[in-house]
Amino acid sequence: MQGFSYESLYKAAYGHPEYRTHSPSEEFVNSPAFAALCKEHHIWPETHRIVEFGAGTCRALRCAAAHGFQVIGVDVVDARDDGCKDIPHVIMDLTANPINYSGLHGEQRRLGPDLKTFAICVDVMEHLMPGHVPRALRAMMMDSHELFLQIAMFEDVMTDRLGLPHPLHLTVRDERWWLDTIRREADAMGMRIAAFLSRPGGYFKCIITSK
């Protein structure tokens, strides 16, 4: 898209208090589903760190840290809330191929090289341009032992409300498209979709693990 920049778009979006208020990943980390997922896949503070791709305000990571996890946030801009400024944060360049977030590896080594990585990416993938989706999936899988994805399969409602210059949901696709795309990239990375759940016109959710 002419004149499009992830950095500019999300600096504008996070400049609106209304956009900062709602955090789907914070809801997820505080939900019984997160606790059940950790139990099922043996994800504990003693064994795993949590890396959030599309961390936004980092409030979800603040919640995960309260559970004892080491945490790292990754996003295209630094939008951390004032109470989350101490959370390690890495800027990623989605336009690079492969995607560049080299600072993540340094933070992982600093916070404990023996920990596995449980990555979460909640309501983020639909914000990428279609051509960036495969490389983003590969980048996340490359640095993860387990990866949880929650993806909206509907148009966003905030673009017009906030008067943003570009739509926020750039890849609105159905279950089959997401399943095929994720499975193809997982196979290439030696990983697999362990489970998925979706509702037409709603959310696609899956957990990806090593084979």
XYZ file of C-alpha atoms in Angstrom:
211
model
C 0.000 0.000 0.000
C 1.338 3.400 -0.963
C 2.716 5.317 1.993
C 2.102 2.419 4.407
C 4.327 1.938 7.444
C 3.657 -0.436 10.342
C 5.615 1.863 12.646
C 3.637 4.970 11.703
C 0.285 3.189 11.837
C 0.811 1.763 15.300
C 2.363 4.886 16.733
C -0.870 6.580 15.660
C -3.067 3.770 17.023
C -1.346 3.588 20.419
C -1.626 7.348 20.676
C -5.356 6.844 21.295
C -6.296 5.890 24.870
C -9.175 3.810 23.519
C -6.779 1.575 21.588
C -4.494 1.131 24.588
C -7.311 0.147 26.935
C -8.223 -3.216 25.428
C -5.608 -5.990 25.549
C -6.739 -9.379 24.187
C -3.470 -10.988 25.244
C -3.921 -9.734 28.811
C -7.346 -11.379 28.842
C -5.782 -14.599 27.533
C -2.964 -14.736 30.108
C -5.505 -14.167 32.901
C -7.900 -16.819 31.574
C -8.392 -20.460 32.623
C -7.451 -21.384 29.035
C -3.905 -20.086 29.558
C -3.504 -22.037 32.783
C -4.878 -25.183 31.133
C -2.558 -24.773 28.142
C 0.466 -24.402 30.386
C -0.502 -27.480 32.360
C -1.145 -29.597 29.264
C 2.165 -28.701 27.631
C 4.233 -28.567 30.849
C 5.000 -24.877 30.543
C 6.282 -23.668 33.920
C 8.394 -20.719 35.113
C 11.199 -23.178 35.914
C 11.320 -24.445 32.324
C 10.019 -21.680 30.046
C 10.182 -17.977 29.344
C 7.253 -16.242 27.631
C 7.851 -14.139 24.540
C 4.925 -12.134 23.220
C 4.982 -11.145 19.564
C 2.845 -8.043 19.178
C 3.248 -7.203 22.850
C 1.705 -3.722 22.651
C 1.370 -2.240 26.117
C 3.029 -5.343 27.673
C 0.287 -5.670 30.278
C -0.109 -9.357 29.383
C 3.570 -9.894 30.102
C 3.227 -8.074 33.400
C 0.577 -10.657 34.307
C 2.791 -13.546 33.150
C 5.689 -12.160 35.194
C 3.411 -12.131 38.232
C 3.047 -15.897 37.707
C 6.841 -16.196 37.928
C 7.759 -16.304 34.221
C 10.683 -14.505 32.638
C 9.134 -12.402 29.849
C 10.164 -10.517 26.707
C 7.999 -8.322 24.489
C 8.449 -7.951 20.726
C 6.624 -5.384 18.575
C 7.031 -2.881 15.741
C 6.879 0.039 18.201
C 7.542 0.491 21.901
C 4.060 1.067 23.357
C 4.740 -0.177 26.890
C 2.516 1.251 29.608
C 4.258 3.294 32.286
C 3.970 0.370 34.706
C 5.628 -1.997 32.221
C 8.739 -0.031 31.255
C 10.985 -2.520 33.056
C 9.829 -5.424 30.869
C 12.512 -6.329 28.289
C 11.335 -5.198 24.868
C 12.651 -5.711 21.334
C 11.669 -3.814 18.177
C 11.148 -5.953 15.072
C 11.256 -4.941 11.434
C 8.486 -6.733 9.566
C 9.634 -5.425 6.210
C 12.978 -7.241 6.387
C 13.281 -10.717 4.895
C 13.903 -12.582 7.076
C 12.187 -10.474 9.736
C 14.732 -8.695 11.913
C 14.448 -8.776 15.704
C 18.064 -9.572 16.524
C 17.810 -8.067 19.989
C 15.591 -10.950 21.092
C 18.455 -13.416 21.151
C 20.508 -11.221 23.426
C 17.595 -10.874 25.847
C 17.032 -14.631 25.804
C 20.656 -15.290 26.704
C 20.587 -12.641 29.419
C 17.406 -13.959 31.023
C 18.400 -17.606 31.044
C 19.800 -19.537 28.080
C 18.524 -22.836 29.463
C 14.871 -21.811 29.384
C 12.606 -22.906 26.559
C 10.442 -20.300 24.831
C 6.655 -20.321 24.906
C 5.618 -17.666 22.397
C 2.176 -16.090 22.296
C 0.740 -13.969 19.516
C -2.808 -12.832 20.232
C -4.884 -10.822 17.749
C -1.794 -9.831 15.776
C -1.428 -11.939 12.612
C -4.470 -10.348 10.975
C -2.672 -6.997 11.275
C 0.070 -8.086 8.874
C 0.001 -7.759 5.119
C -0.604 -11.178 3.493
C 2.898 -11.323 2.062
C 4.402 -10.855 5.532
C 2.384 -13.627 7.213
C 4.575 -16.613 6.196
C 7.838 -14.933 7.174
C 6.336 -13.826 10.511
C 5.226 -17.385 11.238
C 8.699 -18.714 10.416
C 10.345 -16.094 12.604
C 8.164 -16.961 15.592
C 8.577 -20.709 15.145
C 12.344 -20.363 14.785
C 12.624 -19.064 18.336
C 9.835 -21.074 20.000
C 9.335 -24.491 21.495
C 5.603 -23.858 21.720
C 3.613 -21.121 19.994
C 0.035 -20.039 20.682
C -1.806 -18.073 18.006
C -5.164 -16.324 18.239
C -6.210 -14.696 14.965
C -9.291 -12.604 14.189
C -11.099 -13.608 10.995
C -13.154 -10.417 10.704
C -12.740 -6.765 9.752
C -11.601 -4.393 12.471
C -13.874 -1.750 13.989
C -11.220 0.675 15.223
C -9.844 2.112 11.986
C -12.769 4.431 11.272
C -13.409 5.135 14.945
C -9.862 6.359 15.481
C -9.507 7.999 12.075
C -6.438 5.923 11.155
C -4.909 6.268 7.675
C -4.926 2.520 6.913
C -7.025 -0.479 8.036
C -5.694 -2.366 11.043
C -6.780 -5.818 9.830
C -4.847 -6.322 6.612
C -5.252 -10.094 6.267
C -8.845 -11.191 6.847
C -9.043 -14.840 5.798
C -11.085 -17.919 6.686
C -10.154 -20.992 8.700
C -8.930 -22.999 5.704
C -6.508 -20.265 4.614
C -5.002 -19.892 8.066
C -4.837 -23.639 8.666
C -3.106 -24.294 5.336
C -0.703 -21.371 5.736
C 0.280 -22.209 9.310
C 0.590 -25.937 8.589
C 2.833 -25.284 5.582
C 5.191 -23.070 7.583
C 5.134 -25.422 10.585
C 6.107 -28.373 8.384
C 8.993 -26.357 6.954
C 10.200 -25.521 10.474
C 9.898 -29.053 11.854
C 6.851 -28.185 13.945
C 3.214 -29.212 13.962
C -0.219 -27.898 14.840
C -1.000 -29.820 18.028
C -4.577 -28.499 18.258
C -6.749 -25.806 16.755
C -10.161 -24.283 17.328
C -12.061 -21.829 15.182
C -15.460 -20.257 14.728
C -16.512 -18.934 11.290
C -16.322 -15.157 11.327
C -14.725 -15.298 14.761
C -11.303 -16.414 15.925
C -8.826 -19.029 14.788
C -6.772 -20.397 17.671
C -4.001 -22.984 17.614
C -1.043 -24.327 19.542
C 2.080 -25.229 17.572
C 4.736 -27.526 19.035
C 7.895 -29.288 17.986
C 7.385 -32.611 16.194
